[in-house]
Amino acid sequence: MKAFQLIAHGKPGKFDLRDVPDPVPAADEVVVQVQSCGLNHLDLWLEEGGLPVKIPLPRTPGGEVAGRIVDLGASVQGWQRGDDVAVQSNLFCGECEFCRRGEESLCLRGQLLGVQRDGGFAEKVVVPARALVRLPAGVDYDTSAALTLAGSTAMHMLTDRAQVRPGDWVLAMGGASGVGSAAIQIAKVLGARVISTGSSEAKRDLAKRLGADFVVDTNQPDWPAEVRRITEKRGVDLVVEHIGGEVLEKVFDCLARGGTVVTCGATAGREVRLNLWPFFVKQHRLIGSYGRNRADIEKTLEWAAAGKLKPAIDSEFPLERAAEAFARLHSRQFLGKVLVIP
Ligand SMILES: [Zn+2]
């Protein structure tokens, strides 16, 4: 089969479209014929060698897989050849104390698909059967590949790690990003008033089309002042943050008393300064969020089937042009998800 593999780290990294042996499933694994696979910032970190774990190369990236089962290991039950599936990309052991209580995002033996083992930028991928989620009727492969990683990350942030009450103000950072585009829609379904951000007019327009009530231009140096103006100086109850660096420092200026920042990423920097005085005086919370639980990805796909959550798709690239997909994500001009179609 063909696989799009990273053979040397860099920016850009060195990739090669290679012929590799078809994957053979272990007893508890299945082989999925990949129909669509979303690209995420995690793939860029792998490309650059910017992850805090050492990854042996070559490696096939791609964690946001949608496809069809074509082969099953001997002990797999409940699945058949031809079943349409999404894959929970934070692979989990299913046995540790956290997995046993349904918190796979905290698994002690977790692995990332497309990082610690070969992912979906290939014609086929082999994954543990327990990571499969059935695609509901009406959810096509592209919708799944555009929502299951980023969308379920947002679902985990907004409905598991933090809570949204009807009428709350929610600031969803980066409305044209995978997490941001889903966060806007989820917050609206939960009854929130939503502010989103974008660094270009096209990105802010997308955020509005996805349901944001207000949009803020983050090119303005004091853009948090605009958030305070919109909320009549009150500030927002929840910030959905995934950018990190200086942006994470600034979102505290957008928070109401008792407000919460939930964060799942740090594309703009992993170390931040936190002014503790307003943090404790205003009783703010900072909550980390990582991956998703099975319940989050199931809910994401259910909401997609019900039309409550729609994918924002920027572009699609065939496997042989996957390097262009990486370049597109690097360009920061994208509006929604970038997909690779093997
Ligand atoms: Zn576990």
Tab-separated table of C-alpha atoms and ligand atoms in Angstrom:
chain	number	residue	atom	x	y	z
A	1	MET	CA	0.000	0.000	0.000
A	2	LYS	CA	0.987	3.656	-0.320
A	3	ALA	CA	1.949	5.616	2.796
A	4	PHE	CA	2.950	9.262	3.092
A	5	GLN	CA	5.860	9.109	5.520
A	6	LEU	CA	7.971	11.627	7.387
A	7	ILE	CA	11.602	10.624	6.831
A	8	ALA	CA	13.421	13.626	8.371
A	9	HIS	CA	12.284	16.309	10.829
A	10	GLY	CA	12.385	19.934	9.724
A	11	LYS	CA	10.298	22.949	8.780
A	12	PRO	CA	9.352	21.823	6.230
A	13	GLY	CA	10.109	18.218	7.049
A	14	LYS	CA	11.174	15.686	4.461
A	15	PHE	CA	8.361	13.444	3.272
A	16	ASP	CA	8.186	10.514	0.909
A	17	LEU	CA	5.246	8.661	-0.623
A	18	ARG	CA	6.341	5.053	-0.193
A	19	ASP	CA	5.172	1.575	-0.984
A	20	VAL	CA	5.035	-0.280	2.334
A	21	PRO	CA	3.673	-3.717	3.264
A	22	ASP	CA	-0.058	-3.866	4.056
A	23	PRO	CA	-0.595	-3.758	7.834
A	24	VAL	CA	-1.432	-7.080	9.509
A	25	PRO	CA	-3.784	-6.853	12.504
A	26	ALA	CA	-2.851	-8.353	15.879
A	27	ALA	CA	-5.599	-10.329	17.608
A	28	ASP	CA	-7.290	-7.229	19.065
A	29	GLU	CA	-6.730	-4.922	16.084
A	30	VAL	CA	-8.499	-4.006	12.862
A	31	VAL	CA	-7.245	-2.653	9.550
A	32	VAL	CA	-9.120	0.412	8.316
A	33	GLN	CA	-9.095	1.494	4.672
A	34	VAL	CA	-8.619	5.233	5.115
A	35	GLN	CA	-11.170	7.327	3.211
A	36	SER	CA	-10.360	10.703	4.727
A	37	CYS	CA	-7.909	11.940	7.359
A	38	GLY	CA	-7.749	15.385	8.964
A	39	LEU	CA	-4.501	17.296	9.430
A	40	ASN	CA	-3.846	18.835	12.845
A	41	HIS	CA	-1.215	20.965	14.493
A	42	LEU	CA	0.014	17.801	16.177
A	43	ASP	CA	1.156	16.626	12.721
A	44	LEU	CA	3.183	19.840	12.346
A	45	TRP	CA	4.849	19.237	15.708
A	46	LEU	CA	5.749	15.740	14.582
A	47	GLU	CA	7.092	17.186	11.309
A	48	GLU	CA	9.289	19.699	13.145
A	49	GLY	CA	10.463	17.263	15.794
A	50	GLY	CA	8.854	19.574	18.344
A	51	LEU	CA	7.230	16.953	20.558
A	52	PRO	CA	8.589	16.118	24.011
A	53	VAL	CA	8.875	12.446	22.999
A	54	LYS	CA	11.433	10.935	20.635
A	55	ILE	CA	9.778	9.501	17.535
A	56	PRO	CA	11.652	6.966	15.393
A	57	LEU	CA	11.415	7.721	11.642
A	58	PRO	CA	10.034	6.989	9.151
A	59	ARG	CA	6.596	7.615	10.578
A	60	THR	CA	3.216	7.960	8.849
A	61	PRO	CA	1.398	10.956	10.391
A	62	GLY	CA	-2.362	11.484	10.536
A	63	GLY	CA	-4.574	10.962	13.598
A	64	GLU	CA	-8.030	12.001	12.400
A	65	VAL	CA	-9.055	8.864	10.519
A	66	ALA	CA	-12.381	7.964	8.918
A	67	GLY	CA	-12.700	4.818	6.853
A	68	ARG	CA	-13.974	1.304	6.381
A	69	ILE	CA	-12.893	-1.906	8.123
A	70	VAL	CA	-11.153	-4.284	5.695
A	71	ASP	CA	-9.505	-6.785	8.057
A	72	LEU	CA	-9.946	-7.949	11.659
A	73	GLY	CA	-7.804	-9.746	14.240
A	74	ALA	CA	-8.921	-13.121	15.588
A	75	SER	CA	-10.338	-11.871	18.913
A	76	VAL	CA	-12.170	-8.780	17.644
A	77	GLN	CA	-15.882	-8.872	18.405
A	78	GLY	CA	-18.722	-6.563	17.420
A	79	TRP	CA	-17.166	-5.335	14.179
A	80	GLN	CA	-17.294	-6.582	10.611
A	81	ARG	CA	-15.573	-5.960	7.325
A	82	GLY	CA	-17.334	-3.047	5.617
A	83	ASP	CA	-18.258	-1.177	8.829
A	84	ASP	CA	-17.725	2.585	8.552
A	85	VAL	CA	-15.741	3.943	11.468
A	86	ALA	CA	-13.946	6.867	13.037
A	87	VAL	CA	-10.883	6.266	15.206
A	88	GLN	CA	-10.273	7.756	18.643
A	89	SER	CA	-6.751	9.060	18.038
A	90	ASN	CA	-5.654	9.078	21.677
A	91	LEU	CA	-5.207	5.311	21.821
A	92	PHE	CA	-5.824	3.934	25.300
A	93	CYS	CA	-5.177	0.680	27.144
A	94	GLY	CA	-8.751	0.073	28.345
A	95	GLU	CA	-7.446	-1.430	31.602
A	96	CYS	CA	-5.824	1.242	33.786
A	97	GLU	CA	-7.732	2.980	36.597
A	98	PHE	CA	-8.612	5.951	34.360
A	99	CYS	CA	-9.755	3.883	31.370
A	100	ARG	CA	-11.909	1.745	33.692
A	101	ARG	CA	-13.871	4.831	34.731
A	102	GLY	CA	-14.265	6.136	31.163
A	103	GLU	CA	-11.506	8.741	31.287
A	104	GLU	CA	-9.414	7.466	28.395
A	105	SER	CA	-7.908	10.934	27.980
A	106	LEU	CA	-5.967	10.220	31.217
A	107	CYS	CA	-4.813	6.703	30.225
A	108	LEU	CA	-1.511	5.730	31.843
A	109	ARG	CA	-0.430	3.892	28.684
A	110	GLY	CA	-1.934	6.267	26.106
A	111	GLN	CA	-0.427	6.592	22.641
A	112	LEU	CA	-1.138	9.073	19.863
A	113	LEU	CA	-2.100	7.666	16.494
A	114	GLY	CA	0.160	9.130	13.821
A	115	VAL	CA	2.840	9.958	16.395
A	116	GLN	CA	3.761	6.905	18.449
A	117	ARG	CA	2.435	4.554	15.784
A	118	ASP	CA	1.674	4.943	12.094
A	119	GLY	CA	-1.400	7.009	11.296
A	120	GLY	CA	-3.866	7.669	8.537
A	121	PHE	CA	-1.928	9.401	5.771
A	122	ALA	CA	-1.833	6.016	4.048
A	123	GLU	CA	-4.228	3.763	2.187
A	124	LYS	CA	-4.653	1.617	5.311
A	125	VAL	CA	-4.035	1.955	9.030
A	126	VAL	CA	-4.078	-0.655	11.789
A	127	VAL	CA	-5.623	0.313	15.143
A	128	PRO	CA	-6.899	-1.440	18.293
A	129	ALA	CA	-10.585	-2.317	17.902
A	130	ARG	CA	-11.385	-0.528	21.190
A	131	ALA	CA	-10.436	2.800	19.513
A	132	LEU	CA	-13.179	2.464	16.883
A	133	VAL	CA	-16.363	4.498	16.921
A	134	ARG	CA	-19.144	3.629	14.494
A	135	LEU	CA	-20.043	6.370	12.015
A	136	PRO	CA	-23.712	7.243	12.489
A	137	ALA	CA	-25.998	7.288	9.428
A	138	GLY	CA	-25.707	10.595	7.637
A	139	VAL	CA	-22.136	11.325	8.725
A	140	ASP	CA	-19.815	10.953	5.734
A	141	TYR	CA	-16.071	10.283	5.855
A	142	ASP	CA	-15.033	13.910	5.285
A	143	THR	CA	-17.374	15.203	7.991
A	144	SER	CA	-15.954	12.617	10.384
A	145	ALA	CA	-12.336	13.370	9.462
A	146	ALA	CA	-12.976	17.093	9.927
A	147	LEU	CA	-14.630	16.700	13.336
A	148	THR	CA	-13.523	13.655	15.247
A	149	LEU	CA	-10.201	14.939	16.570
A	150	ALA	CA	-10.630	18.714	16.733
A	151	GLY	CA	-14.391	18.598	17.332
A	152	SER	CA	-14.199	16.024	20.091
A	153	THR	CA	-11.321	18.004	21.645
A	154	ALA	CA	-13.694	20.986	21.827
A	155	MET	CA	-16.501	18.735	23.114
A	156	HIS	CA	-14.197	17.487	25.910
A	157	MET	CA	-13.269	21.070	26.819
A	158	LEU	CA	-16.816	22.483	26.837
A	159	THR	CA	-18.825	19.589	28.269
A	160	ASP	CA	-16.360	17.570	30.380
A	161	ARG	CA	-13.476	19.744	31.615
A	162	ALA	CA	-15.600	22.903	31.884
A	163	GLN	CA	-19.329	23.555	31.956
A	164	VAL	CA	-21.424	26.085	30.039
A	165	ARG	CA	-24.712	27.394	31.428
A	166	PRO	CA	-27.358	28.971	29.172
A	167	GLY	CA	-26.664	32.685	28.898
A	168	ASP	CA	-22.955	32.375	29.729
A	169	TRP	CA	-20.457	34.402	27.727
A	170	VAL	CA	-17.966	32.120	25.957
A	171	LEU	CA	-14.870	33.307	24.115
A	172	ALA	CA	-13.829	30.700	21.522
A	173	MET	CA	-10.327	31.524	20.336
A	174	GLY	CA	-9.413	31.069	16.670
A	175	GLY	CA	-12.826	30.572	15.085
A	176	ALA	CA	-11.341	29.352	11.779
A	177	SER	CA	-9.312	26.595	13.458
A	178	GLY	CA	-10.491	23.034	13.969
A	179	VAL	CA	-11.017	23.402	17.722
A	180	GLY	CA	-12.333	26.973	17.479
A	181	SER	CA	-14.844	26.238	14.706
A	182	ALA	CA	-16.312	23.370	16.736
A	183	ALA	CA	-16.192	25.311	20.025
A	184	ILE	CA	-18.352	28.108	18.571
A	185	GLN	CA	-21.041	25.645	17.507
A	186	ILE	CA	-20.979	23.602	20.732
A	187	ALA	CA	-21.204	26.733	22.887
A	188	LYS	CA	-24.187	27.972	20.847
A	189	VAL	CA	-26.002	24.638	21.223
A	190	LEU	CA	-25.415	24.913	25.005
A	191	GLY	CA	-27.118	28.310	24.993
A	192	ALA	CA	-24.079	30.557	25.369
A	193	ARG	CA	-23.440	33.994	23.895
A	194	VAL	CA	-20.306	33.474	21.826
A	195	ILE	CA	-17.431	35.760	20.954
A	196	SER	CA	-14.752	34.419	18.639
A	197	THR	CA	-11.500	35.731	17.214
A	198	GLY	CA	-9.665	35.757	13.904
A	199	SER	CA	-6.608	37.430	12.459
A	200	SER	CA	-8.195	38.092	9.043
A	201	GLU	CA	-11.577	39.226	7.807
A	202	ALA	CA	-12.119	35.866	6.079
A	203	LYS	CA	-11.501	34.013	9.353
A	204	ARG	CA	-13.845	36.313	11.275
A	205	ASP	CA	-16.515	35.866	8.578
A	206	LEU	CA	-16.239	32.086	8.956
A	207	ALA	CA	-16.609	32.397	12.744
A	208	LYS	CA	-19.804	34.422	12.227
A	209	ARG	CA	-21.186	31.922	9.729
A	210	LEU	CA	-20.583	29.176	12.311
A	211	GLY	CA	-22.715	31.078	14.815
A	212	ALA	CA	-20.455	33.490	16.701
A	213	ASP	CA	-22.476	36.476	17.945
A	214	PHE	CA	-19.421	38.738	17.932
A	215	VAL	CA	-15.940	38.537	16.425
A	216	VAL	CA	-12.753	40.280	17.505
A	217	ASP	CA	-9.678	41.100	15.422
A	218	THR	CA	-6.632	39.720	17.232
A	219	ASN	CA	-4.313	41.915	15.141
A	220	GLN	CA	-5.333	44.789	17.398
A	221	PRO	CA	-2.764	44.858	20.223
A	222	ASP	CA	-5.375	45.409	22.923
A	223	TRP	CA	-8.036	43.087	21.539
A	224	PRO	CA	-9.083	41.954	25.070
A	225	ALA	CA	-10.441	45.515	25.536
A	226	GLU	CA	-12.855	44.796	22.677
A	227	VAL	CA	-14.045	41.646	24.493
A	228	ARG	CA	-14.623	43.701	27.648
A	229	ARG	CA	-16.515	46.330	25.613
A	230	ILE	CA	-18.789	43.692	24.043
A	231	THR	CA	-19.601	42.274	27.489
A	232	GLU	CA	-20.104	45.775	28.971
A	233	LYS	CA	-16.936	45.468	31.076
A	234	ARG	CA	-18.121	42.251	32.690
A	235	GLY	CA	-15.888	39.785	30.825
A	236	VAL	CA	-16.612	36.238	29.709
A	237	ASP	CA	-17.378	33.184	31.844
A	238	LEU	CA	-15.313	30.762	29.791
A	239	VAL	CA	-12.419	31.035	27.360
A	240	VAL	CA	-11.740	28.063	25.068
A	241	GLU	CA	-8.008	28.433	24.422
A	242	HIS	CA	-5.616	26.370	22.299
A	243	ILE	CA	-2.999	28.869	21.132
A	244	GLY	CA	-0.865	29.399	24.207
A	245	GLY	CA	2.046	31.819	24.592
A	246	GLU	CA	1.105	35.482	24.793
A	247	VAL	CA	-2.471	34.712	23.771
A	248	LEU	CA	-3.020	32.634	26.903
A	249	GLU	CA	-1.625	35.497	28.984
A	250	LYS	CA	-4.039	37.960	27.361
A	251	VAL	CA	-7.211	35.896	27.728
A	252	PHE	CA	-7.135	36.423	31.495
A	253	ASP	CA	-7.893	40.103	30.715
A	254	CYS	CA	-11.113	38.900	29.046
A	255	LEU	CA	-12.396	36.893	32.037
A	256	ALA	CA	-15.288	37.805	34.304
A	257	ARG	CA	-14.947	37.254	38.039
A	258	GLY	CA	-15.159	33.532	38.706
A	259	GLY	CA	-14.359	32.833	35.060
A	260	THR	CA	-12.513	29.856	33.630
A	261	VAL	CA	-9.861	29.378	30.960
A	262	VAL	CA	-9.751	25.863	29.529
A	263	THR	CA	-6.752	25.135	27.332
A	264	CYS	CA	-5.761	22.222	25.119
A	265	GLY	CA	-2.814	23.480	23.108
A	266	ALA	CA	0.161	25.769	22.854
A	267	THR	CA	0.976	26.414	19.209
A	268	ALA	CA	2.287	29.897	20.063
A	269	GLY	CA	4.418	28.863	23.057
A	270	ARG	CA	4.391	26.482	25.995
A	271	GLU	CA	5.642	28.814	28.722
A	272	VAL	CA	3.510	31.685	29.974
A	273	ARG	CA	3.589	34.313	32.717
A	274	LEU	CA	0.628	34.337	35.065
A	275	ASN	CA	-0.133	37.333	37.278
A	276	LEU	CA	-1.348	35.621	40.441
A	277	TRP	CA	-2.918	38.689	42.105
A	278	PRO	CA	-5.921	39.085	39.736
A	279	PHE	CA	-5.967	35.284	39.339
A	280	PHE	CA	-6.863	34.639	42.978
A	281	VAL	CA	-8.682	37.917	43.713
A	282	LYS	CA	-11.079	37.296	40.811
A	283	GLN	CA	-11.170	33.567	41.605
A	284	HIS	CA	-10.229	32.503	38.101
A	285	ARG	CA	-9.650	28.932	37.039
A	286	LEU	CA	-7.155	27.546	34.530
A	287	ILE	CA	-8.031	24.017	33.398
A	288	GLY	CA	-5.945	21.717	31.234
A	289	SER	CA	-7.648	19.535	28.645
A	290	TYR	CA	-6.092	16.709	26.678
A	291	GLY	CA	-7.616	14.649	23.908
A	292	ARG	CA	-11.016	13.239	24.531
A	293	ASN	CA	-12.890	10.410	26.169
A	294	ARG	CA	-14.920	7.919	24.212
A	295	ALA	CA	-18.087	9.684	25.387
A	296	ASP	CA	-16.858	12.945	23.829
A	297	ILE	CA	-16.185	11.470	20.393
A	298	GLU	CA	-19.511	9.604	20.424
A	299	LYS	CA	-21.328	12.804	21.325
A	300	THR	CA	-19.459	14.716	18.599
A	301	LEU	CA	-20.579	12.244	15.939
A	302	GLU	CA	-24.151	12.169	17.317
A	303	TRP	CA	-24.306	15.956	17.131
A	304	ALA	CA	-22.933	15.845	13.585
A	305	ALA	CA	-25.637	13.314	12.611
A	306	ALA	CA	-28.295	15.574	14.162
A	307	GLY	CA	-26.992	18.594	12.228
A	308	LYS	CA	-25.956	20.405	15.430
A	309	LEU	CA	-22.262	20.336	14.511
A	310	LYS	CA	-21.069	20.995	10.985
A	311	PRO	CA	-17.544	20.626	9.713
A	312	ALA	CA	-15.715	23.662	8.360
A	313	ILE	CA	-13.543	22.255	5.560
A	314	ASP	CA	-10.840	24.427	4.008
A	315	SER	CA	-9.338	22.062	1.441
A	316	GLU	CA	-8.707	18.457	0.462
A	317	PHE	CA	-5.484	16.970	-0.916
A	318	PRO	CA	-4.831	13.526	-2.397
A	319	LEU	CA	-2.195	11.408	-0.637
A	320	GLU	CA	0.509	12.181	-3.216
A	321	ARG	CA	0.031	15.913	-2.500
A	322	ALA	CA	-0.106	15.609	1.306
A	323	ALA	CA	3.017	17.791	1.618
A	324	GLU	CA	0.884	20.648	0.250
A	325	ALA	CA	-1.625	20.006	3.033
A	326	PHE	CA	1.178	20.498	5.589
A	327	ALA	CA	2.214	23.719	3.790
A	328	ARG	CA	-1.391	24.912	3.854
A	329	LEU	CA	-1.592	24.421	7.630
A	330	HIS	CA	1.773	26.187	8.062
A	331	SER	CA	0.492	29.149	6.007
A	332	ARG	CA	-2.101	29.985	8.687
A	333	GLN	CA	-4.407	31.135	5.848
A	334	PHE	CA	-6.690	28.112	6.166
A	335	LEU	CA	-10.407	28.472	6.889
A	336	GLY	CA	-11.426	25.297	8.686
A	337	LYS	CA	-9.980	21.830	8.355
A	338	VAL	CA	-7.409	20.577	5.874
A	339	LEU	CA	-8.079	16.954	4.820
A	340	VAL	CA	-5.964	14.301	3.104
A	341	ILE	CA	-7.903	11.838	0.918
A	342	PRO	CA	-5.908	8.604	0.340
B	1	ZN	ZN	-5.620	3.173	30.208
